[in-house]
Tab-separated table of N, CA and C and ligand atoms in Angstrom:
chain	number	residue	atom	x	y	z
A	242	UNK	N	84.225	61.920	111.904
A	242	UNK	CA	85.098	62.914	111.246
A	242	UNK	C	84.996	62.779	109.723
A	243	UNK	N	85.112	61.477	109.287
A	243	UNK	CA	85.027	61.202	107.857
A	243	UNK	C	83.645	61.589	107.341
A	244	UNK	N	82.585	61.232	108.154
A	244	UNK	CA	81.205	61.498	107.774
A	244	UNK	C	80.974	63.004	107.662
A	245	UNK	N	81.558	63.748	108.630
A	245	UNK	CA	81.390	65.201	108.628
A	245	UNK	C	81.979	65.787	107.330
A	246	UNK	N	83.188	65.324	106.960
A	246	UNK	CA	83.807	65.849	105.740
A	246	UNK	C	82.974	65.481	104.535
A	247	UNK	N	82.457	64.250	104.525
A	247	UNK	CA	81.625	63.783	103.413
A	247	UNK	C	80.368	64.671	103.314
A	248	UNK	N	79.754	64.920	104.467
A	248	UNK	CA	78.536	65.752	104.479
A	248	UNK	C	78.838	67.164	104.020
A	249	UNK	N	79.976	67.679	104.463
A	249	UNK	CA	80.356	69.037	104.040
A	249	UNK	C	80.538	69.091	102.544
A	250	UNK	N	81.166	68.029	101.984
A	250	UNK	CA	81.380	67.993	100.546
A	250	UNK	C	80.042	67.964	99.809
A	251	UNK	N	79.085	67.138	100.339
A	251	UNK	CA	77.786	67.017	99.710
A	251	UNK	C	77.066	68.386	99.736
A	252	UNK	N	77.205	69.040	100.886
A	252	UNK	CA	76.569	70.367	101.050
A	252	UNK	C	77.165	71.348	100.071
A	253	UNK	N	78.496	71.303	99.975
A	253	UNK	CA	79.188	72.209	99.049
A	253	UNK	C	78.761	71.942	97.610
A	254	UNK	N	78.647	70.647	97.241
A	254	UNK	CA	78.230	70.273	95.868
A	254	UNK	C	76.824	70.790	95.592
A	255	UNK	N	75.952	70.651	96.597
A	255	UNK	CA	74.565	71.117	96.416
A	255	UNK	C	74.535	72.634	96.266
A	256	UNK	N	75.401	73.277	97.016
A	256	UNK	CA	75.423	74.751	96.958
A	256	UNK	C	75.869	75.202	95.576
A	257	UNK	N	76.934	74.566	95.053
A	257	UNK	CA	77.398	74.912	93.723
A	257	UNK	C	76.310	74.652	92.699
A	258	UNK	N	75.608	73.493	92.863
A	258	UNK	CA	74.527	73.163	91.923
A	258	UNK	C	73.411	74.221	91.991
A	259	UNK	N	73.066	74.642	93.219
A	259	UNK	CA	72.016	75.666	93.373
A	259	UNK	C	72.429	76.970	92.714
A	260	UNK	N	73.689	77.336	92.892
A	260	UNK	CA	74.164	78.584	92.277
A	260	UNK	C	74.105	78.475	90.756
A	261	UNK	N	74.521	77.310	90.257
A	261	UNK	CA	74.534	77.129	88.810
A	261	UNK	C	73.123	77.130	88.221
A	262	UNK	N	72.174	76.534	88.950
A	262	UNK	CA	70.789	76.545	88.484
A	262	UNK	C	70.249	77.966	88.466
A	263	UNK	N	70.541	78.714	89.524
A	263	UNK	CA	70.087	80.106	89.579
A	263	UNK	C	70.687	80.896	88.414
A	264	UNK	N	71.964	80.611	88.123
A	264	UNK	CA	72.625	81.297	87.030
A	264	UNK	C	71.927	80.973	85.718
A	265	UNK	N	71.554	79.686	85.520
A	265	UNK	CA	70.903	79.280	84.281
A	265	UNK	C	69.545	79.962	84.119
A	266	UNK	N	68.813	80.057	85.252
A	266	UNK	CA	67.515	80.719	85.202
A	266	UNK	C	67.682	82.201	84.785
A	267	UNK	N	68.631	82.845	85.424
A	267	UNK	CA	68.855	84.262	85.105
A	267	UNK	C	69.369	84.434	83.683
A	268	UNK	N	70.189	83.482	83.220
A	268	UNK	CA	70.684	83.552	81.840
A	268	UNK	C	69.514	83.423	80.866
A	269	UNK	N	68.542	82.541	81.202
A	269	UNK	CA	67.339	82.384	80.358
A	269	UNK	C	66.530	83.668	80.348
A	270	UNK	N	66.389	84.280	81.529
A	270	UNK	CA	65.671	85.572	81.604
A	270	UNK	C	66.378	86.567	80.717
A	271	UNK	N	67.717	86.557	80.797
A	271	UNK	CA	68.506	87.475	79.974
A	271	UNK	C	68.239	87.263	78.485
A	272	UNK	N	68.189	85.991	78.107
A	272	UNK	CA	67.929	85.640	76.695
A	272	UNK	C	66.599	86.194	76.234
A	273	UNK	N	65.618	86.099	77.143
A	273	UNK	CA	64.270	86.548	76.786
A	273	UNK	C	64.213	88.071	76.606
A	274	UNK	N	65.239	88.742	77.075
A	274	UNK	CA	65.297	90.180	76.870
A	274	UNK	C	66.101	90.543	75.626
A	275	UNK	N	66.224	89.536	74.728
A	275	UNK	CA	66.861	89.775	73.447
A	275	UNK	C	68.314	90.119	73.583
A	276	UNK	N	68.688	91.299	73.083
A	276	UNK	CA	70.124	91.665	73.035
A	276	UNK	C	70.626	92.174	74.382
A	277	UNK	N	69.717	92.385	75.355
A	277	UNK	CA	70.150	92.904	76.643
A	277	UNK	C	70.995	91.876	77.373
A	278	UNK	N	72.168	92.274	77.821
A	278	UNK	CA	73.026	91.345	78.547
A	278	UNK	C	73.033	91.657	80.039
A	279	UNK	N	72.133	92.544	80.430
A	279	UNK	CA	72.129	93.018	81.813
A	279	UNK	C	72.002	91.845	82.809
A	280	UNK	N	71.003	90.993	82.608
A	280	UNK	CA	70.795	89.903	83.559
A	280	UNK	C	71.923	88.863	83.506
A	281	UNK	N	72.439	88.650	82.301
A	281	UNK	CA	73.536	87.700	82.149
A	281	UNK	C	74.734	88.137	83.017
A	282	UNK	N	75.092	89.448	82.925
A	282	UNK	CA	76.248	89.932	83.673
A	282	UNK	C	75.940	90.068	85.159
A	283	UNK	N	74.688	90.450	85.447
A	283	UNK	CA	74.304	90.558	86.854
A	283	UNK	C	74.386	89.188	87.519
A	284	UNK	N	73.847	88.175	86.839
A	284	UNK	CA	73.894	86.826	87.421
A	284	UNK	C	75.310	86.311	87.470
A	285	UNK	N	76.120	86.656	86.450
A	285	UNK	CA	77.525	86.218	86.446
A	285	UNK	C	78.281	86.794	87.618
A	286	UNK	N	78.084	88.079	87.863
A	286	UNK	CA	78.797	88.719	88.984
A	286	UNK	C	78.337	88.149	90.319
A	287	UNK	N	77.023	87.942	90.439
A	287	UNK	CA	76.474	87.390	91.694
A	287	UNK	C	76.983	85.982	91.921
A	288	UNK	N	77.015	85.190	90.867
A	288	UNK	CA	77.463	83.809	90.956
A	288	UNK	C	78.941	83.750	91.413
A	289	UNK	N	79.781	84.574	90.774
A	289	UNK	CA	81.206	84.576	91.152
A	289	UNK	C	81.393	85.032	92.608
A	290	UNK	N	80.602	86.011	93.006
A	290	UNK	CA	80.708	86.513	94.382
A	290	UNK	C	80.392	85.397	95.396
A	291	UNK	N	79.314	84.643	95.114
A	291	UNK	CA	78.940	83.551	96.020
A	291	UNK	C	79.978	82.440	95.981
A	292	UNK	N	80.445	82.109	94.788
A	292	UNK	CA	81.395	80.996	94.659
A	292	UNK	C	82.682	81.275	95.406
A	293	UNK	N	83.224	82.476	95.253
A	293	UNK	CA	84.529	82.747	95.893
A	293	UNK	C	84.424	82.777	97.410
A	294	UNK	N	83.216	83.093	97.928
A	294	UNK	CA	83.077	83.173	99.393
A	294	UNK	C	82.522	81.898	100.010
A	295	UNK	N	81.694	81.172	99.265
A	295	UNK	CA	81.024	80.023	99.898
A	295	UNK	C	81.318	78.682	99.235
A	296	UNK	N	82.034	78.666	98.126
A	296	UNK	CA	82.350	77.394	97.484
A	296	UNK	C	83.817	77.407	97.099
A	297	UNK	N	84.649	77.587	98.093
A	297	UNK	CA	86.072	77.746	97.809
A	297	UNK	C	86.687	76.444	97.260
A	298	UNK	N	86.135	75.291	97.647
A	298	UNK	CA	86.656	74.026	97.105
A	298	UNK	C	86.411	73.944	95.612
A	299	UNK	N	85.225	74.344	95.198
A	299	UNK	CA	84.893	74.317	93.775
A	299	UNK	C	85.832	75.271	93.006
A	300	UNK	N	86.021	76.460	93.534
A	300	UNK	CA	86.882	77.443	92.862
A	300	UNK	C	88.302	76.914	92.783
A	301	UNK	N	88.788	76.323	93.859
A	301	UNK	CA	90.162	75.779	93.875
A	301	UNK	C	90.319	74.685	92.823
A	302	UNK	N	89.342	73.770	92.763
A	302	UNK	CA	89.384	72.686	91.765
A	302	UNK	C	89.379	73.245	90.334
A	303	UNK	N	88.532	74.266	90.140
A	303	UNK	CA	88.442	74.857	88.811
A	303	UNK	C	89.754	75.518	88.404
A	304	UNK	N	90.339	76.222	89.352
A	304	UNK	CA	91.594	76.917	89.031
A	304	UNK	C	92.720	75.938	88.721
A	305	UNK	N	92.666	74.786	89.367
A	305	UNK	CA	93.710	73.798	89.100
A	305	UNK	C	93.514	73.156	87.730
A	306	UNK	N	92.280	73.178	87.218
A	306	UNK	CA	92.020	72.612	85.886
A	306	UNK	C	92.180	73.669	84.787
A	307	UNK	N	92.305	74.922	85.192
A	307	UNK	CA	92.347	76.005	84.214
A	307	UNK	C	93.715	76.099	83.547
A	308	UNK	N	93.702	76.399	82.273
A	308	UNK	CA	94.981	76.548	81.549
A	308	UNK	C	94.977	77.872	80.787
A	309	UNK	N	96.126	78.206	80.227
A	309	UNK	CA	96.240	79.453	79.494
A	309	UNK	C	96.694	80.569	80.413
A	310	UNK	N	96.541	81.790	79.923
A	310	UNK	CA	96.982	82.938	80.724
A	310	UNK	C	96.160	84.175	80.398
A	311	UNK	N	96.256	85.136	81.295
A	311	UNK	CA	95.493	86.368	81.090
A	311	UNK	C	96.142	87.166	79.956
A	312	UNK	N	95.285	87.597	79.033
A	312	UNK	CA	95.785	88.387	77.889
A	312	UNK	C	95.706	89.874	78.196
A	313	UNK	N	95.240	90.188	79.407
A	313	UNK	CA	95.118	91.608	79.809
A	313	UNK	C	94.162	92.356	78.883
A	314	UNK	N	93.150	91.655	78.404
A	314	UNK	CA	92.248	92.328	77.455
A	314	UNK	C	91.264	93.267	78.142
A	315	UNK	N	91.043	93.066	79.449
A	315	UNK	CA	90.174	93.952	80.207
A	315	UNK	C	88.695	93.657	80.057
A	316	UNK	N	88.331	92.613	79.319
A	316	UNK	CA	86.918	92.303	79.120
A	316	UNK	C	86.202	92.066	80.470
A	317	UNK	N	86.867	91.314	81.352
A	317	UNK	CA	86.220	90.984	82.616
A	317	UNK	C	86.121	92.205	83.538
A	318	UNK	N	86.732	93.314	83.180
A	318	UNK	CA	86.621	94.546	83.963
A	318	UNK	C	85.475	95.412	83.428
A	319	UNK	N	84.829	94.934	82.372
A	319	UNK	CA	83.757	95.710	81.720
A	319	UNK	C	82.451	94.946	81.654
A	320	UNK	N	82.268	93.958	82.503
A	320	UNK	CA	81.035	93.184	82.488
A	320	UNK	C	80.016	93.894	83.387
A	321	UNK	N	78.847	94.140	82.858
A	321	UNK	CA	77.753	94.857	83.518
A	321	UNK	C	78.012	96.371	83.591
A	322	UNK	N	79.219	96.716	84.035
A	322	UNK	CA	79.609	98.140	84.058
A	322	UNK	C	81.135	98.199	83.991
A	323	UNK	N	81.648	99.355	83.625
A	323	UNK	CA	83.102	99.502	83.619
A	323	UNK	C	83.559	99.772	85.033
A	324	UNK	N	84.438	98.903	85.493
A	324	UNK	CA	84.891	99.014	86.879
A	324	UNK	C	85.572	100.373	87.109
A	325	UNK	N	85.199	101.053	88.173
A	325	UNK	CA	85.829	102.359	88.460
A	325	UNK	C	87.325	102.267	88.743
A	326	UNK	N	87.813	101.059	89.037
A	326	UNK	CA	89.245	100.902	89.299
A	326	UNK	C	90.051	100.698	88.033
A	327	UNK	N	89.361	100.602	86.893
A	327	UNK	CA	90.058	100.391	85.611
A	327	UNK	C	90.700	101.710	85.161
A	328	UNK	N	91.966	101.659	84.892
A	328	UNK	CA	92.650	102.888	84.485
A	328	UNK	C	92.468	103.148	82.986
A	329	UNK	N	92.789	104.328	82.530
A	329	UNK	CA	92.619	104.666	81.112
A	329	UNK	C	93.439	103.772	80.200
A	330	UNK	N	94.589	103.351	80.691
A	330	UNK	CA	95.415	102.478	79.827
A	330	UNK	C	95.139	100.985	80.046
A	331	UNK	N	93.975	100.692	80.663
A	331	UNK	CA	93.554	99.288	80.798
A	331	UNK	C	94.130	98.579	81.996
A	332	UNK	N	94.780	99.288	82.914
A	332	UNK	CA	95.339	98.625	84.100
A	332	UNK	C	94.333	98.614	85.254
A	333	UNK	N	94.721	97.964	86.301
A	333	UNK	CA	93.871	97.880	87.499
A	333	UNK	C	94.541	98.719	88.598
A	334	UNK	N	93.861	99.782	89.033
A	334	UNK	CA	94.476	100.685	89.984
A	334	UNK	C	94.550	100.115	91.407
A	335	UNK	N	93.845	98.983	91.622
A	335	UNK	CA	93.889	98.386	92.976
A	335	UNK	C	94.646	97.046	92.970
A	336	UNK	N	95.325	96.775	91.850
A	336	UNK	CA	96.073	95.533	91.737
A	336	UNK	C	97.133	95.444	92.830
A	337	UNK	N	97.141	94.353	93.580
A	337	UNK	CA	98.125	94.196	94.643
A	337	UNK	C	97.791	94.961	95.889
A	338	UNK	N	96.660	95.693	95.869
A	338	UNK	CA	96.273	96.479	97.061
A	338	UNK	C	94.991	95.868	97.652
A	339	UNK	N	93.912	95.955	96.905
A	339	UNK	CA	92.665	95.378	97.404
A	339	UNK	C	91.806	94.875	96.267
A	340	UNK	N	92.470	94.234	95.305
A	340	UNK	CA	91.716	93.713	94.170
A	340	UNK	C	90.751	92.627	94.674
A	341	UNK	N	89.462	92.731	94.328
A	341	UNK	CA	88.486	91.750	94.827
A	341	UNK	C	88.852	90.315	94.464
A	342	UNK	N	88.486	89.384	95.313
A	342	UNK	CA	88.763	87.976	95.098
A	342	UNK	C	88.148	87.487	93.799
A	343	UNK	N	86.955	87.979	93.498
A	343	UNK	CA	86.257	87.535	92.275
A	343	UNK	C	87.063	87.909	91.043
A	344	UNK	N	87.826	89.012	91.114
A	344	UNK	CA	88.673	89.429	89.981
A	344	UNK	C	89.879	88.501	89.884
A	345	UNK	N	90.442	88.141	91.043
A	345	UNK	CA	91.644	87.339	91.053
A	345	UNK	C	91.428	85.964	90.437
A	346	UNK	N	90.201	85.445	90.557
A	346	UNK	CA	89.961	84.060	90.089
A	346	UNK	C	89.247	83.987	88.752
A	347	UNK	N	88.946	85.116	88.128
A	347	UNK	CA	88.247	85.076	86.855
A	347	UNK	C	89.147	84.511	85.756
A	348	UNK	N	88.713	83.562	84.921
A	348	UNK	CA	87.409	82.932	84.893
A	348	UNK	C	87.387	81.705	85.800
A	349	UNK	N	86.297	81.501	86.517
A	349	UNK	CA	86.197	80.328	87.410
A	349	UNK	C	85.851	79.102	86.583
A	350	UNK	N	85.044	79.263	85.577
A	350	UNK	CA	84.660	78.131	84.740
A	350	UNK	C	84.271	78.600	83.348
A	351	UNK	N	83.805	77.648	82.552
A	351	UNK	CA	83.470	77.978	81.162
A	351	UNK	C	82.396	79.045	81.061
A	352	UNK	N	81.512	79.116	82.033
A	352	UNK	CA	80.450	80.141	81.973
A	352	UNK	C	81.042	81.536	81.939
A	353	UNK	N	82.114	81.707	82.706
A	353	UNK	CA	82.753	83.024	82.722
A	353	UNK	C	83.417	83.320	81.385
A	354	UNK	N	84.023	82.333	80.769
A	354	UNK	CA	84.652	82.512	79.484
A	354	UNK	C	83.575	82.865	78.432
A	355	UNK	N	82.446	82.157	78.524
A	355	UNK	CA	81.341	82.427	77.589
A	355	UNK	C	80.779	83.841	77.828
A	356	UNK	N	80.769	84.231	79.099
A	356	UNK	CA	80.243	85.595	79.401
A	356	UNK	C	81.150	86.648	78.780
A	357	UNK	N	82.449	86.440	78.877
A	357	UNK	CA	83.420	87.377	78.256
A	357	UNK	C	83.217	87.372	76.729
A	358	UNK	N	82.985	86.179	76.191
A	358	UNK	CA	82.795	86.049	74.731
A	358	UNK	C	81.539	86.792	74.279
A	359	UNK	N	80.508	86.829	75.146
A	359	UNK	CA	79.254	87.514	74.784
A	359	UNK	C	79.480	88.997	74.619
A	360	UNK	N	80.626	89.505	75.129
A	360	UNK	CA	80.959	90.921	74.968
A	360	UNK	C	82.009	91.086	73.859
A	361	UNK	N	82.271	90.017	73.138
A	361	UNK	CA	83.259	90.098	72.061
A	361	UNK	C	84.687	89.855	72.515
A	362	UNK	N	84.856	89.515	73.789
A	362	UNK	CA	86.187	89.277	74.305
A	362	UNK	C	86.619	87.832	74.123
A	363	UNK	N	87.908	87.612	74.128
A	363	UNK	CA	88.398	86.251	74.062
A	363	UNK	C	89.367	86.047	75.215
A	364	UNK	N	88.853	85.428	76.247
A	364	UNK	CA	89.708	85.221	77.427
A	364	UNK	C	90.877	84.308	77.078
A	365	UNK	N	92.016	84.592	77.646
A	365	UNK	CA	93.197	83.791	77.358
A	365	UNK	C	93.232	82.464	78.111
A	366	UNK	N	92.272	82.266	79.012
A	366	UNK	CA	92.223	81.017	79.752
A	366	UNK	C	91.245	80.055	79.092
A	367	UNK	N	91.446	78.783	79.367
A	367	UNK	CA	90.478	77.770	78.935
A	367	UNK	C	90.541	76.612	79.924
A	368	UNK	N	89.546	75.723	79.819
A	368	UNK	CA	89.479	74.579	80.737
A	368	UNK	C	89.725	73.292	79.956
A	369	UNK	N	90.503	72.413	80.575
A	369	UNK	CA	90.908	71.159	79.909
A	369	UNK	C	89.693	70.397	79.370
A	370	UNK	N	88.674	70.197	80.234
A	370	UNK	CA	87.510	69.420	79.792
A	370	UNK	C	86.840	70.058	78.595
A	371	UNK	N	86.817	71.390	78.538
A	371	UNK	CA	86.205	72.103	77.438
A	371	UNK	C	87.010	71.884	76.145
A	372	UNK	N	88.347	71.841	76.306
A	372	UNK	CA	89.207	71.613	75.132
A	372	UNK	C	88.913	70.244	74.548
A	373	UNK	N	88.697	69.255	75.442
A	373	UNK	CA	88.380	67.896	74.976
A	373	UNK	C	87.023	67.905	74.268
A	374	UNK	N	86.048	68.612	74.909
A	374	UNK	CA	84.715	68.728	74.303
A	374	UNK	C	84.820	69.274	72.880
A	375	UNK	N	85.594	70.375	72.752
A	375	UNK	CA	85.707	71.048	71.461
A	375	UNK	C	86.341	70.143	70.428
A	376	UNK	N	87.410	69.395	70.844
A	376	UNK	CA	88.084	68.560	69.866
A	376	UNK	C	87.167	67.404	69.436
A	377	UNK	N	86.306	66.901	70.381
A	377	UNK	CA	85.339	65.842	70.036
A	377	UNK	C	84.334	66.352	69.039
A	378	UNK	N	83.798	67.569	69.290
A	378	UNK	CA	82.768	68.077	68.402
A	378	UNK	C	83.328	68.395	67.014
A	379	UNK	N	84.672	68.787	66.975
A	379	UNK	CA	85.281	69.034	65.679
A	379	UNK	C	85.454	67.734	64.889
A	380	UNK	N	85.776	66.646	65.616
A	380	UNK	CA	85.939	65.342	64.934
A	380	UNK	C	84.607	64.890	64.356
A	381	UNK	N	83.510	65.134	65.137
A	381	UNK	CA	82.201	64.694	64.650
A	381	UNK	C	81.779	65.477	63.413
A	382	UNK	N	82.192	66.756	63.338
A	382	UNK	CA	81.730	67.619	62.241
A	382	UNK	C	82.305	67.177	60.890
B	472	LIG	S1	89.132	95.721	90.452
B	472	LIG	FE1	90.727	95.696	88.899
B	472	LIG	S2	90.708	93.589	88.066
B	472	LIG	FE2	88.776	93.926	89.174
B	472	LIG	S3	87.296	94.612	87.612
B	472	LIG	FE3	88.184	96.450	88.537
B	472	LIG	S4	89.915	96.982	87.241
B	472	LIG	FE4	89.366	94.874	86.751
B	473	LIG	S1	88.833	88.258	80.143
B	473	LIG	FE1	90.441	86.754	80.600
B	473	LIG	S2	92.211	87.394	79.385
B	473	LIG	FE2	90.825	89.165	79.510
B	473	LIG	S3	91.540	90.328	81.284
B	473	LIG	FE3	89.933	88.945	82.007
B	473	LIG	S4	91.022	87.126	82.748
B	473	LIG	FE4	92.447	88.295	81.433
């Protein structure tokens, strides 16, 4: 029983690692296309889709480490394309009805925050470990 859980955890960790490597490859491809953010957002959306469905432990852990709050800026509703459910006043027309899981958990990790930043947005969430990283790099500077 214990071994099965351990193996499942290892499998889940490998899956998350594989998704993250794929994301990095696609992000590099995106970079090579200069200012085009198409691949960056395509890979970001694909990554979130896989994570929410197949790596729920990772998503749960990330959400428990996440701090801050949604500023309702709508940046995450405009990645790759403007979501058809986005209303003219910046609301979500499917909120509380059938809002996709990937929307509910955004941002899952720092990559998502960076993706929003690449569009000029500033997500209201942040991750504890990233805050520590930032304060360390500021001290070094
Ligand atoms: S479904 Fe709602 S929360 Fe998700 S991207 Fe569209 S407008 Fe935004
Ligand atoms: S980018 Fe962050 S702050 Fe802006 S709407 Fe999405 S979750 Fe909220």
